[in-house]
Amino acid sequence: MQRILLTFFIFLSSSSFGQNNPSFIDTLFYGKNGLKNKIPGIGISIGIFKEGKTKFYSFGNISHISKQKVDKNTVFEIGSNTKLFTALLLAIEIKKGKIPESAFIDSYLPNEVILQPDLKNKIRFTNLASFSSGLPTLHDDMYDSLLLAKDALQPYKFVDKEYLYNILNNTLKVPNYGRYEYSNLSYGLIGAILENFTKKNYADLLQNNIFKQLGLRNTWTSIVKGQNKAGGYYESKEVEYLQLNALSPAGIIKSDAVDMLKFIKYQLHPPNNALGKAIVLTQHIFANDIDIKTGLGWHILNNDMHEAFYVMQGDTIGNSSLLYFDHKSNTGIVILINQSNHDLTGVLLDYLIKGIHVDK
C-alpha cells in the first residue's frame, strides 16, 4: 500500500489541473494514475463548498461485493471526526455558563476518581479538548497496546467508564502537559463527564443539541438505517463497525457527505444564536505547540501562504474521513472513503485544494 500511495502522491503532485471542476475530479477518479487504476475497490464520496456553491462527487461501489454505487448520501464511519461534535457539546455547556471555560475537571469527576497530587487543579476541560492534557492517550500508548493485544480489530470494546477512571487514578504525573498529544482518552472523559453532568446519554446530547439544530438527518450514533452504507476494509479485508463503548465520544458517528458538508458550512458561517457562539468557540486557539495549534477538536495549520486552515481526520478499522475548511477562501471539503487509509485522505485533500483554487 505504501508503494501505491507514493506513486499516487507523485501523480497528484505533478499533475496539471483541468480548467474546470469536473475535469480535475475526472482525472482523480479515471486518469491513468487515478483511483480506478491505482486503488481498485475503493469507494469515495467528496463534498466541496466553494464561493457559496456546493458540489458532490463520488466514485466506486459501497463495498467489494455490492454493485450499488457510492453517492452523496452513502453513510461512512467518520471516526475521530466525532471528536468535533463532542468538543461542540462541551462548548455548548461553556457558552450556557454551566461549565466555566477555565474549569478544571476535578469537581466534575465521580467519587471513585482520586487524582494524584500532581494532577489536582491542573487538567482543564479545554486541555482535554485541545489534546494538551498530558494524560495517557489510548492512542499508540501502553494502554492502547494492551487493548490491541486482547483484540487487534476491536480493542476498544473493553473500554468502559471504569476503565477510563482507572487510568486517571493510576496516572501519577503529566510531564507532557501543555504539549500536543493526540488523544482518545480525553474525549472519552469529556463524554463521560457530560453524561454525568447533564444526566443525559451521549447519543441524546448529540441528537438534541447538534443534529436537530443543524438539520443533520443522515448522521447516526447507532446502527445505520437503510442499505446505502459503505463497507469497511482494512488492507483489503472486510471489517465490521468499530465497537467503542465508553470511547464512543471519540469516534462513534456515521454520516454522509451531505450532512458533513453542511456541518462544515456552519463552521464557515455560524448561525446567529447560542449554538453559533459555541461553534465559534471551538475554533479559538486553546493550545499552541511548536508546529501545531489546536482549538476544541480542530487542528489549526497554515498553508504555503501562511493562512490558517482547520482540519480533522478520522479513521476506524474500515473507513477514513477528513473535514477541512478555510475562512480566507470560504472553502470547505469533506472526504469519505470505504477503507482505513489515513494517508490517502491527506493526499486527496492536497490534490483537491490545488484543484479548486486553480479552477476559477
XYZ file of N, CA and C in Angstrom, residues 46-307:
786
model
N -17.047 12.712 -1.956
C -16.398 14.003 -1.735
C -17.447 15.106 -1.793
N -17.361 16.030 -0.871
C -18.193 17.221 -0.901
C -17.314 18.455 -0.897
N -17.630 19.423 -1.750
C -16.840 20.655 -1.831
C -17.773 21.861 -1.765
N -17.457 22.787 -0.877
C -18.159 24.067 -0.795
C -17.168 25.161 -1.167
N -17.509 25.907 -2.202
C -16.614 26.957 -2.685
C -17.434 28.107 -3.255
N -17.134 29.312 -2.790
C -17.781 30.520 -3.305
C -19.301 30.399 -3.275
N -19.800 29.840 -2.196
C -21.236 29.732 -1.999
C -21.908 28.593 -2.726
N -21.145 27.793 -3.463
C -21.714 26.684 -4.225
C -21.288 25.345 -3.621
N -22.205 24.402 -3.657
C -21.962 23.071 -3.105
C -21.955 22.042 -4.225
N -20.922 21.194 -4.256
C -20.839 20.136 -5.261
C -20.420 18.833 -4.593
N -20.947 17.737 -5.133
C -20.620 16.411 -4.609
C -20.108 15.524 -5.738
N -19.132 14.696 -5.410
C -18.540 13.763 -6.371
C -18.363 12.416 -5.679
N -18.591 11.350 -6.415
C -18.436 10.021 -5.822
C -17.844 9.066 -6.847
N -17.254 8.016 -6.320
C -16.601 7.024 -7.172
C -16.677 5.663 -6.498
N -16.868 4.623 -7.312
C -16.806 3.257 -6.818
C -18.103 2.747 -6.232
N -18.046 1.529 -5.724
C -19.194 0.877 -5.107
C -19.090 0.963 -3.589
N -20.221 0.744 -2.925
C -20.219 0.864 -1.469
C -19.373 -0.226 -0.809
N -19.219 -1.369 -1.490
C -18.375 -2.444 -0.961
C -17.829 -3.269 -2.116
N -16.923 -4.178 -1.808
C -16.317 -5.011 -2.844
C -17.297 -6.029 -3.414
N -18.359 -6.335 -2.659
C -19.297 -7.371 -3.098
C -20.617 -6.800 -3.594
N -20.756 -5.481 -3.537
C -22.003 -4.839 -3.950
C -21.820 -4.109 -5.270
N -22.887 -4.064 -6.058
C -22.885 -3.288 -7.293
C -23.470 -1.896 -7.076
N -23.929 -1.624 -5.861
C -24.501 -0.312 -5.568
C -23.403 0.750 -5.536
N -23.635 1.825 -6.275
C -22.649 2.890 -6.384
C -22.670 3.789 -5.144
N -21.500 4.264 -4.776
C -21.410 5.297 -3.744
C -22.033 6.581 -4.277
N -22.778 7.287 -3.439
C -23.286 8.604 -3.811
C -23.153 9.539 -2.611
N -23.693 10.729 -2.741
C -23.512 11.738 -1.692
C -24.235 11.375 -0.400
N -25.172 10.436 -0.467
C -25.916 10.016 0.716
C -25.419 8.709 1.321
N -24.349 8.142 0.769
C -23.779 6.924 1.339
C -23.175 7.241 2.704
N -23.509 6.419 3.688
C -23.067 6.652 5.065
C -21.758 5.921 5.344
N -20.806 6.648 5.911
C -19.500 6.121 6.302
C -19.296 6.351 7.802
N -18.425 5.567 8.406
C -17.936 5.915 9.737
C -17.015 7.129 9.587
N -17.196 8.130 10.441
C -16.309 9.293 10.360
C -15.221 9.254 11.430
N -15.213 8.225 12.259
C -14.129 8.025 13.211
C -13.893 9.226 14.103
N -12.654 9.678 14.179
C -12.283 10.745 15.111
C -12.875 12.104 14.766
N -13.502 12.255 13.618
C -14.237 13.492 13.383
C -15.419 13.616 14.339
N -15.779 12.509 14.980
C -16.749 12.548 16.074
C -16.290 13.519 17.155
N -14.991 13.617 17.358
C -14.452 14.495 18.403
C -14.879 15.943 18.197
N -15.073 16.359 16.954
C -15.524 17.724 16.689
C -16.904 17.965 17.284
N -17.732 16.952 17.249
C -19.084 17.059 17.796
C -19.057 17.012 19.319
N -18.188 16.168 19.872
C -18.045 16.113 21.325
C -17.502 17.436 21.853
N -16.528 17.998 21.146
C -15.985 19.303 21.531
C -17.058 20.381 21.459
N -17.927 20.287 20.465
C -19.010 21.265 20.339
C -20.006 21.125 21.484
N -20.278 19.894 21.918
C -21.140 19.702 23.092
C -20.539 20.390 24.313
N -19.237 20.250 24.484
C -18.560 20.928 25.595
C -18.678 22.437 25.451
N -18.458 22.945 24.250
C -18.546 24.387 24.013
C -19.953 24.909 24.285
N -20.954 24.106 23.986
C -22.345 24.494 24.268
C -22.540 24.701 25.762
N -22.033 23.765 26.573
C -22.163 23.888 28.031
C -21.378 25.092 28.547
N -20.231 25.360 27.945
C -19.442 26.529 28.347
C -20.203 27.811 28.042
N -20.778 27.897 26.848
C -21.500 29.108 26.462
C -22.809 29.271 27.234
N -23.363 28.172 27.712
C -24.544 28.248 28.579
C -24.189 28.772 29.964
N -22.898 28.754 30.289
C -22.465 29.142 31.622
C -22.514 28.006 32.618
N -22.771 26.795 32.132
C -22.863 25.639 33.026
C -21.477 25.137 33.436
N -20.511 25.246 32.534
C -19.126 24.872 32.814
C -18.251 26.071 32.460
N -17.532 26.645 33.415
C -16.655 27.771 33.097
C -15.591 27.371 32.075
N -15.247 28.291 31.198
C -14.269 27.979 30.155
C -12.928 27.543 30.740
N -12.569 28.068 31.900
C -11.279 27.741 32.516
C -11.386 26.643 33.575
N -12.524 25.949 33.624
C -12.768 24.982 34.701
C -11.817 23.794 34.649
N -11.354 23.391 35.838
C -10.626 22.131 35.972
C -11.636 20.993 36.030
N -11.199 19.796 35.679
C -12.126 18.660 35.636
C -12.379 18.059 37.013
N -11.581 18.413 38.025
C -11.597 17.735 39.324
C -12.995 17.554 39.906
N -13.732 18.650 40.039
C -15.023 18.598 40.727
C -16.124 17.975 39.879
N -15.836 17.685 38.622
C -16.826 17.079 37.734
C -16.649 15.564 37.625
N -15.635 15.042 38.288
C -15.354 13.612 38.233
C -16.117 12.870 39.320
N -16.448 11.604 39.100
C -17.145 10.819 40.121
C -16.252 10.563 41.335
N -16.874 10.167 42.443
C -16.142 9.992 43.697
C -15.056 8.935 43.618
N -15.236 7.948 42.720
C -14.237 6.877 42.646
C -12.920 7.329 42.022
N -12.914 8.524 41.445
C -11.667 9.051 40.886
C -10.973 9.911 41.941
N -9.778 9.518 42.302
C -8.963 10.272 43.255
C -7.677 10.682 42.538
N -7.633 11.910 42.118
C -6.479 12.388 41.368
C -5.233 12.452 42.244
N -4.108 12.081 41.646
C -2.831 12.184 42.343
C -2.476 13.664 42.542
N -1.652 13.972 43.553
C -1.343 15.379 43.873
C -0.912 16.222 42.678
N -0.096 15.664 41.800
C 0.400 16.441 40.659
C -0.668 16.717 39.606
N -1.817 16.050 39.711
C -2.887 16.245 38.734
C -3.999 17.144 39.254
N -4.015 17.399 40.552
C -5.104 18.186 41.123
C -5.034 19.637 40.650
N -6.209 20.154 40.259
C -6.312 21.526 39.761
C -5.271 21.824 38.681
N -5.149 20.887 37.764
C -4.194 21.044 36.663
C -4.843 20.847 35.301
N -5.690 19.806 35.174
C -6.273 19.464 33.877
C -7.592 20.208 33.684
N -7.645 21.049 32.686
C -8.876 21.771 32.360
C -9.634 21.030 31.256
N -10.914 21.316 31.147
C -11.699 20.751 30.044
C -11.078 21.130 28.703
N -10.602 22.365 28.613
C -10.023 22.809 27.344
C -8.707 22.093 27.038
N -7.999 21.622 28.072
C -6.822 20.777 27.838
C -7.235 19.463 27.199
N -8.306 18.867 27.724
C -8.787 17.603 27.157
C -9.167 17.787 25.694
N -9.927 18.834 25.415
C -10.475 19.016 24.067
C -9.440 19.493 23.057
N -8.331 20.058 23.525
C -7.294 20.563 22.610
C -6.068 19.658 22.577
N -6.211 18.439 23.107
C -5.134 17.431 23.049
C -3.864 17.894 23.767
N -4.030 18.591 24.882
C -2.863 19.135 25.589
C -2.865 18.808 27.077
N -3.596 17.762 27.482
C -3.711 17.444 28.909
C -2.481 16.752 29.471
N -1.708 16.082 28.621
C -0.575 15.309 29.097
C -0.940 13.953 29.658
N -2.227 13.635 29.719
C -2.683 12.339 30.221
C -2.355 11.234 29.220
N -2.368 9.977 29.661
C -2.271 8.879 28.685
C -3.316 9.076 27.596
N -3.057 8.559 26.414
C -3.877 8.924 25.256
C -4.836 7.848 24.759
N -4.568 6.586 25.080
C -5.296 5.483 24.439
C -5.164 5.579 22.922
N -4.019 6.049 22.499
C -3.690 6.164 21.073
C -2.190 5.940 20.936
N -1.822 4.769 20.478
C -0.400 4.437 20.325
C 0.384 4.573 21.631
N -0.242 4.210 22.747
C 0.480 4.220 24.014
C 0.395 2.845 24.670
N 0.845 2.730 25.907
C 0.868 1.454 26.607
C -0.527 0.848 26.716
N -1.499 1.666 27.083
C -2.862 1.166 27.243
C -3.423 0.677 25.911
N -3.142 1.414 24.867
C -3.596 1.027 23.536
C -2.978 -0.311 23.128
N -1.713 -0.492 23.411
C -1.023 -1.741 23.063
C -1.626 -2.932 23.794
N -1.961 -2.740 25.058
C -2.563 -3.822 25.836
C -3.934 -4.199 25.283
N -4.702 -3.208 24.874
C -6.023 -3.476 24.301
C -5.904 -4.175 22.954
N -4.965 -3.737 22.137
C -4.756 -4.372 20.833
C -4.312 -5.823 20.980
N -3.587 -6.118 22.036
C -3.159 -7.496 22.281
C -4.345 -8.392 22.626
N -5.388 -7.802 23.209
C -6.588 -8.566 23.552
C -7.459 -8.810 22.327
N -7.561 -7.808 21.453
C -8.351 -7.939 20.225
C -7.858 -6.884 19.240
N -7.137 -7.313 18.232
C -6.498 -6.381 17.299
C -7.499 -5.591 16.466
N -8.686 -6.158 16.223
C -9.676 -5.481 15.389
C -10.692 -4.682 16.196
N -10.970 -5.112 17.417
C -11.950 -4.415 18.249
C -11.364 -4.148 19.641
N -10.290 -3.389 19.715
C -9.628 -3.196 21.014
C -10.428 -2.375 22.014
N -11.298 -1.472 21.520
C -11.937 -0.524 22.426
C -13.254 -1.023 23.011
N -13.684 -2.210 22.623
C -14.910 -2.752 23.202
C -14.742 -3.048 24.688
N -13.496 -3.124 25.142
C -13.218 -3.405 26.550
C -13.200 -2.141 27.407
N -13.312 -0.981 26.778
C -13.142 0.283 27.498
C -14.491 0.808 27.983
N -14.767 0.607 29.276
C -15.956 1.210 29.873
C -15.525 2.419 30.703
N -16.486 3.084 31.333
C -16.141 4.284 32.104
C -15.182 3.957 33.238
N -15.366 2.798 33.858
C -14.465 2.400 34.942
C -13.023 2.311 34.444
N -12.854 1.818 33.222
C -11.517 1.723 32.623
C -10.904 3.119 32.484
N -11.703 4.074 32.008
C -11.212 5.447 31.868
C -10.806 6.023 33.220
N -11.669 5.822 34.221
C -11.399 6.376 35.543
C -10.181 5.722 36.189
N -9.980 4.441 35.929
C -8.803 3.756 36.475
C -7.509 4.335 35.905
N -7.554 4.721 34.630
C -6.367 5.361 34.051
C -6.055 6.657 34.796
N -7.093 7.439 35.089
C -6.881 8.674 35.852
C -6.297 8.371 37.227
N -6.866 7.378 37.905
C -6.389 7.024 39.245
C -4.934 6.577 39.242
N -4.513 5.962 38.152
C -3.165 5.398 38.089
C -2.136 6.318 37.432
N -2.562 7.525 37.063
C -1.628 8.473 36.450
C -1.011 9.354 37.530
N 0.297 9.237 37.702
C 0.993 9.957 38.771
C 1.385 11.370 38.363
N 1.855 11.526 37.131
C 2.327 12.820 36.657
C 1.941 13.009 35.188
N 1.986 14.238 34.737
C 1.723 14.537 33.322
C 2.876 15.398 32.788
N 4.029 14.781 32.542
C 5.206 15.549 32.109
C 5.021 16.260 30.772
N 4.088 15.766 29.955
C 3.857 16.402 28.651
C 2.670 17.360 28.670
N 2.263 17.777 29.854
C 1.159 18.730 29.970
C 1.445 19.978 29.125
N 0.443 20.380 28.354
C 0.572 21.569 27.517
C 1.117 21.298 26.132
N 1.646 20.098 25.914
C 2.164 19.736 24.598
C 1.116 18.938 23.834
N 1.171 19.023 22.521
C 0.198 18.311 21.696
C 0.443 16.811 21.736
N -0.598 16.059 22.101
C -0.597 14.604 22.011
C -2.008 14.158 21.649
N -2.155 13.615 20.455
C -3.480 13.186 20.002
C -4.044 12.170 20.988
N -5.302 12.323 21.365
C -5.833 11.515 22.459
C -7.250 11.028 22.208
N -7.466 9.750 22.477
C -8.811 9.194 22.546
C -9.345 9.247 23.974
N -8.454 9.030 24.942
C -8.860 9.057 26.349
C -9.543 10.365 26.700
N -8.968 11.482 26.276
C -9.506 12.782 26.670
C -10.949 12.953 26.213
N -11.274 12.439 25.034
C -12.644 12.589 24.537
C -13.601 11.589 25.170
N -13.093 10.419 25.556
C -13.906 9.517 26.355
C -14.270 10.162 27.678
N -13.308 10.853 28.276
C -13.551 11.536 29.548
C -14.537 12.687 29.386
N -14.379 13.484 28.332
C -15.331 14.581 28.106
C -16.745 14.032 27.985
N -16.904 12.971 27.193
C -18.227 12.382 27.018
C -18.798 11.847 28.314
N -17.979 11.147 29.093
C -18.439 10.580 30.366
C -18.845 11.688 31.332
N -18.042 12.740 31.403
C -18.351 13.850 32.303
C -19.627 14.562 31.868
N -19.790 14.792 30.569
C -21.000 15.459 30.085
C -22.240 14.624 30.355
N -22.136 13.307 30.192
C -23.275 12.440 30.506
C -23.639 12.545 31.977
N -22.651 12.484 32.852
C -22.918 12.566 34.291
C -23.455 13.938 34.677
N -22.896 14.972 34.070
C -23.246 16.345 34.418
C -24.658 16.704 33.962
N -25.020 16.276 32.750
C -26.326 16.635 32.189
C -27.416 15.613 32.492
N -27.012 14.432 32.975
C -27.946 13.322 33.229
C -28.607 12.837 31.934
N -27.903 12.986 30.833
C -28.398 12.523 29.535
C -27.318 11.695 28.865
N -27.750 10.728 28.018
C -26.730 9.922 27.350
C -26.155 10.675 26.149
N -24.995 10.223 25.737
C -24.239 10.919 24.692
C -25.035 11.038 23.394
N -25.707 9.968 22.999
C -26.470 9.987 21.749
C -27.570 11.043 21.792
N -28.270 11.152 22.925
C -29.333 12.149 23.053
C -28.771 13.570 23.057
N -27.626 13.754 23.687
C -26.994 15.075 23.682
C -26.691 15.525 22.258
N -26.141 14.610 21.470
C -25.854 14.935 20.074
C -27.128 15.236 19.296
N -28.104 14.367 19.444
C -29.327 14.492 18.659
C -30.049 15.806 18.950
N -30.179 16.140 20.215
C -30.978 17.301 20.596
C -30.233 18.625 20.473
N -28.939 18.600 20.689
C -28.175 19.850 20.713
C -27.487 20.198 19.400
N -27.226 19.170 18.567
C -26.479 19.434 17.331
C -27.200 18.913 16.091
N -27.481 17.624 16.045
C -28.044 17.040 14.821
C -29.344 17.730 14.418
N -30.280 17.861 15.351
C -31.562 18.500 15.031
C -31.376 19.978 14.718
N -30.529 20.642 15.477
C -30.340 22.086 15.311
C -29.723 22.433 13.958
N -28.843 21.560 13.472
C -28.161 21.827 12.199
C -28.797 21.095 11.020
N -29.856 20.341 11.281
C -30.535 19.633 10.197
C -29.734 18.483 9.632
N -28.998 17.780 10.483
C -28.203 16.624 10.045
C -29.086 15.383 10.136
N -29.718 15.027 9.032
C -30.751 13.991 9.030
C -30.225 12.594 8.718
N -28.975 12.505 8.309
C -28.417 11.193 7.968
C -27.110 10.959 8.734
N -27.150 11.356 9.993
C -25.996 11.239 10.880
C -26.409 10.427 12.094
N -25.601 9.422 12.427
C -26.031 8.392 13.368
C -24.967 8.069 14.409
N -25.444 7.622 15.568
C -24.545 7.044 16.573
C -24.837 5.559 16.761
N -25.888 5.092 16.130
C -26.300 3.694 16.277
C -26.108 2.970 14.943
N -26.684 1.802 14.822
C -26.644 1.075 13.558
C -27.336 1.907 12.484
N -26.719 2.006 11.337
C -27.242 2.848 10.258
C -28.486 2.220 9.648
N -29.521 3.035 9.493
C -30.746 2.564 8.862
C -30.604 2.632 7.343
N -31.213 1.657 6.651
C -31.165 1.660 5.194
C -29.974 0.902 4.652
N -29.928 0.786 3.337
C -28.912 -0.023 2.663
C -27.742 0.784 2.105
N -27.881 2.110 2.097
C -26.842 2.930 1.469
C -25.736 3.266 2.474
N -25.020 2.257 2.891
C -23.923 2.447 3.838
C -22.672 1.759 3.312
N -21.558 2.410 3.503
C -20.293 1.910 2.977
C -19.818 0.692 3.749
N -19.198 -0.232 3.033
C -18.496 -1.309 3.700
C -17.229 -0.768 4.327
N -16.540 -1.629 5.047
C -15.296 -1.211 5.671
C -14.183 -2.182 5.347
N -13.002 -1.646 5.004
C -11.890 -2.517 4.602
C -10.583 -2.059 5.237
N -9.851 -3.050 5.711
C -8.508 -2.818 6.234
C -7.555 -3.763 5.522
N -6.648 -3.189 4.728
C -5.728 -3.981 3.908
C -6.487 -5.027 3.086
N -7.565 -4.578 2.444
C -8.414 -5.365 1.538
C -9.296 -6.392 2.243
N -9.218 -6.481 3.562
C -10.069 -7.409 4.302
C -11.281 -6.666 4.850
N -12.458 -7.269 4.658
C -13.674 -6.632 5.142
C -13.722 -6.675 6.660
N -14.096 -5.559 7.272
C -14.159 -5.462 8.726
C -15.493 -4.852 9.138
N -15.832 -5.007 10.407
C -17.093 -4.511 10.941
C -16.926 -3.092 11.483
N -18.070 -2.483 11.835
C -18.024 -1.191 12.510
C -17.195 -1.309 13.787
N -16.499 -0.249 14.111
C -15.699 -0.203 15.322
C -16.608 -0.138 16.548
N -16.348 -1.004 17.524
C -17.079 -1.009 18.789
C -16.295 -0.172 19.793
N -16.930 0.858 20.343
C -16.174 1.840 21.115
C -16.542 1.931 22.591
N -17.732 1.483 22.961
C -18.116 1.509 24.366
C -17.954 2.932 24.922
N -17.162 3.112 25.984
C -17.026 4.434 26.607
C -16.192 5.402 25.775
N -15.583 4.908 24.708
C -14.861 5.799 23.793
C -15.730 6.249 22.622
N -17.035 6.028 22.721
C -17.937 6.488 21.660
C -17.770 7.975 21.352
N -17.591 8.844 22.357
C -17.403 10.266 22.053
C -16.127 10.576 21.285
N -15.270 9.568 21.118
C -14.034 9.763 20.358
C -14.147 9.292 18.920
N -15.274 8.569 18.572
C -15.286 8.060 17.204
C -16.494 7.298 16.723
N -17.671 7.460 17.321
C -18.805 6.580 17.026
C -19.665 7.023 15.848
N -19.595 8.284 15.427
C -20.568 8.821 14.474
C -20.374 8.258 13.064
N -21.523 8.015 12.403
C -21.546 7.661 10.982
C -22.363 8.727 10.260
N -21.928 9.106 9.064
C -22.648 10.158 8.355
C -22.331 10.118 6.868
N -22.932 11.045 6.129
C -22.703 11.124 4.685
C -22.092 12.472 4.316
N -21.735 12.610 3.050
C -21.077 13.833 2.593
C -21.999 15.043 2.678
N -23.297 14.839 2.481
C -24.247 15.953 2.543
C -24.264 16.567 3.936
N -24.445 15.727 4.948
C -24.503 16.239 6.317
C -23.170 16.819 6.773
N -22.081 16.156 6.417
C -20.782 16.649 6.874
C -20.413 17.965 6.199
N -20.790 18.141 4.946
C -20.518 19.425 4.304
C -21.418 20.509 4.893
N -22.617 20.135 5.272
C -23.497 21.083 5.955
C -22.854 21.525 7.277
N -22.290 20.569 7.998
C -21.585 20.876 9.245
C -20.415 21.830 8.985
N -19.685 21.593 7.913
C -18.560 22.465 7.560
C -19.045 23.870 7.204
N -20.156 23.966 6.489
C -20.674 25.289 6.127
C -21.072 26.082 7.367
N -21.547 25.377 8.393
C -21.855 26.061 9.654
C -20.582 26.503 10.373
N -19.468 25.828 10.127
C -18.193 26.295 10.677
C -17.776 27.603 10.008
N -18.003 27.682 8.720
C -17.658 28.891 7.970
C -18.624 30.034 8.241
N -19.883 29.696 8.445
C -20.918 30.707 8.644
C -21.811 30.285 9.812
N -21.337 30.461 11.045
C -22.107 30.031 12.217
C -23.426 30.789 12.324
N -24.480 30.114 12.765
C -25.759 30.799 12.946
C -25.659 31.835 14.063
N -26.516 32.823 13.997
C -26.503 33.898 14.991
C -27.357 33.500 16.193
N -26.892 32.488 16.905
C -27.599 32.016 18.093
C -26.593 31.378 19.048
N -27.097 30.749 20.099
C -26.215 30.161 21.110
C -25.328 29.070 20.520
N -25.896 28.260 19.624
C -25.100 27.208 19.002
C -23.989 27.811 18.147
N -24.304 28.888 17.452
C -23.289 29.555 16.641
C -22.134 30.071 17.484
N -22.449 30.595 18.665
C -21.388 31.072 19.561
C -20.511 29.915 20.030
N -21.129 28.763 20.247
C -20.359 27.580 20.645
C -19.459 27.115 19.504
N -19.974 27.167 18.273
C -19.165 26.799 17.105
C -17.942 27.701 17.008
N -18.142 28.997 17.180
C -17.020 29.942 17.122
C -15.989 29.617 18.200
N -16.459 29.268 19.389
C -15.540 28.952 20.487
C -14.635 27.773 20.144
N -15.172 26.766 19.458
C -14.351 25.594 19.123
C -13.198 25.947 18.194
N -13.318 27.079 17.494
C -12.277 27.475 16.542
C -11.201 28.368 17.160
N -11.389 28.765 18.416
C -10.363 29.548 19.100
C -9.138 28.671 19.368
N -7.982 29.270 19.430
C -6.759 28.523 19.737
C -6.663 28.311 21.246
N -6.626 27.051 21.660
C -6.505 26.719 23.080
C -5.167 26.079 23.423
N -4.428 25.646 22.435
C -3.096 25.087 22.668
C -2.217 25.442 21.479
N -0.982 25.776 21.770
C -0.054 26.215 20.726
C 1.284 25.541 20.956
N 1.475 24.400 20.309
C 2.727 23.674 20.432
C 3.695 24.160 19.349
N 4.824 23.543 19.237
C 5.885 24.015 18.342
C 5.409 24.158 16.900
N 4.738 23.138 16.383
C 4.356 23.183 14.967
C 2.879 22.920 14.732
N 2.065 23.036 15.779
C 0.635 22.821 15.591
C -0.154 23.592 16.644
N -1.262 24.165 16.194
C -2.195 24.821 17.097
C -3.485 24.008 17.105
N -4.176 24.026 18.223
C -5.433 23.285 18.306
C -6.512 24.125 18.961
N -7.718 23.985 18.408
C -8.885 24.545 19.040
C -9.521 23.465 19.894
N -10.827 23.494 20.002
C -11.544 22.411 20.675
C -11.888 21.383 19.600
N -11.029 20.406 19.444
C -11.204 19.377 18.420
C -10.441 19.660 17.141
N -10.469 20.895 16.681
C -9.858 21.242 15.396
C -8.342 21.365 15.490
N -7.663 20.912 14.424
C -6.245 21.182 14.231
C -6.143 22.410 13.333
N -5.356 23.387 13.756
C -5.255 24.657 13.044
C -3.844 24.771 12.480
N -3.745 24.715 11.169
C -2.452 24.719 10.489
C -2.370 25.907 9.537
N -1.204 26.111 8.955
C -1.017 27.188 7.983
C -0.652 26.618 6.625
N -1.204 27.224 5.566
C -0.847 26.805 4.214
C 0.433 27.512 3.767
N 0.790 27.342 2.502
C 2.028 27.941 1.987
C 2.010 29.466 2.026
N 0.808 30.026 2.101
C 0.675 31.481 2.168
C 0.582 31.962 3.616
N 0.825 31.041 4.561
C 0.775 31.335 5.999
C -0.627 31.742 6.444
N -1.611 31.197 5.758
C -3.003 31.442 6.116
C -3.543 30.219 6.840
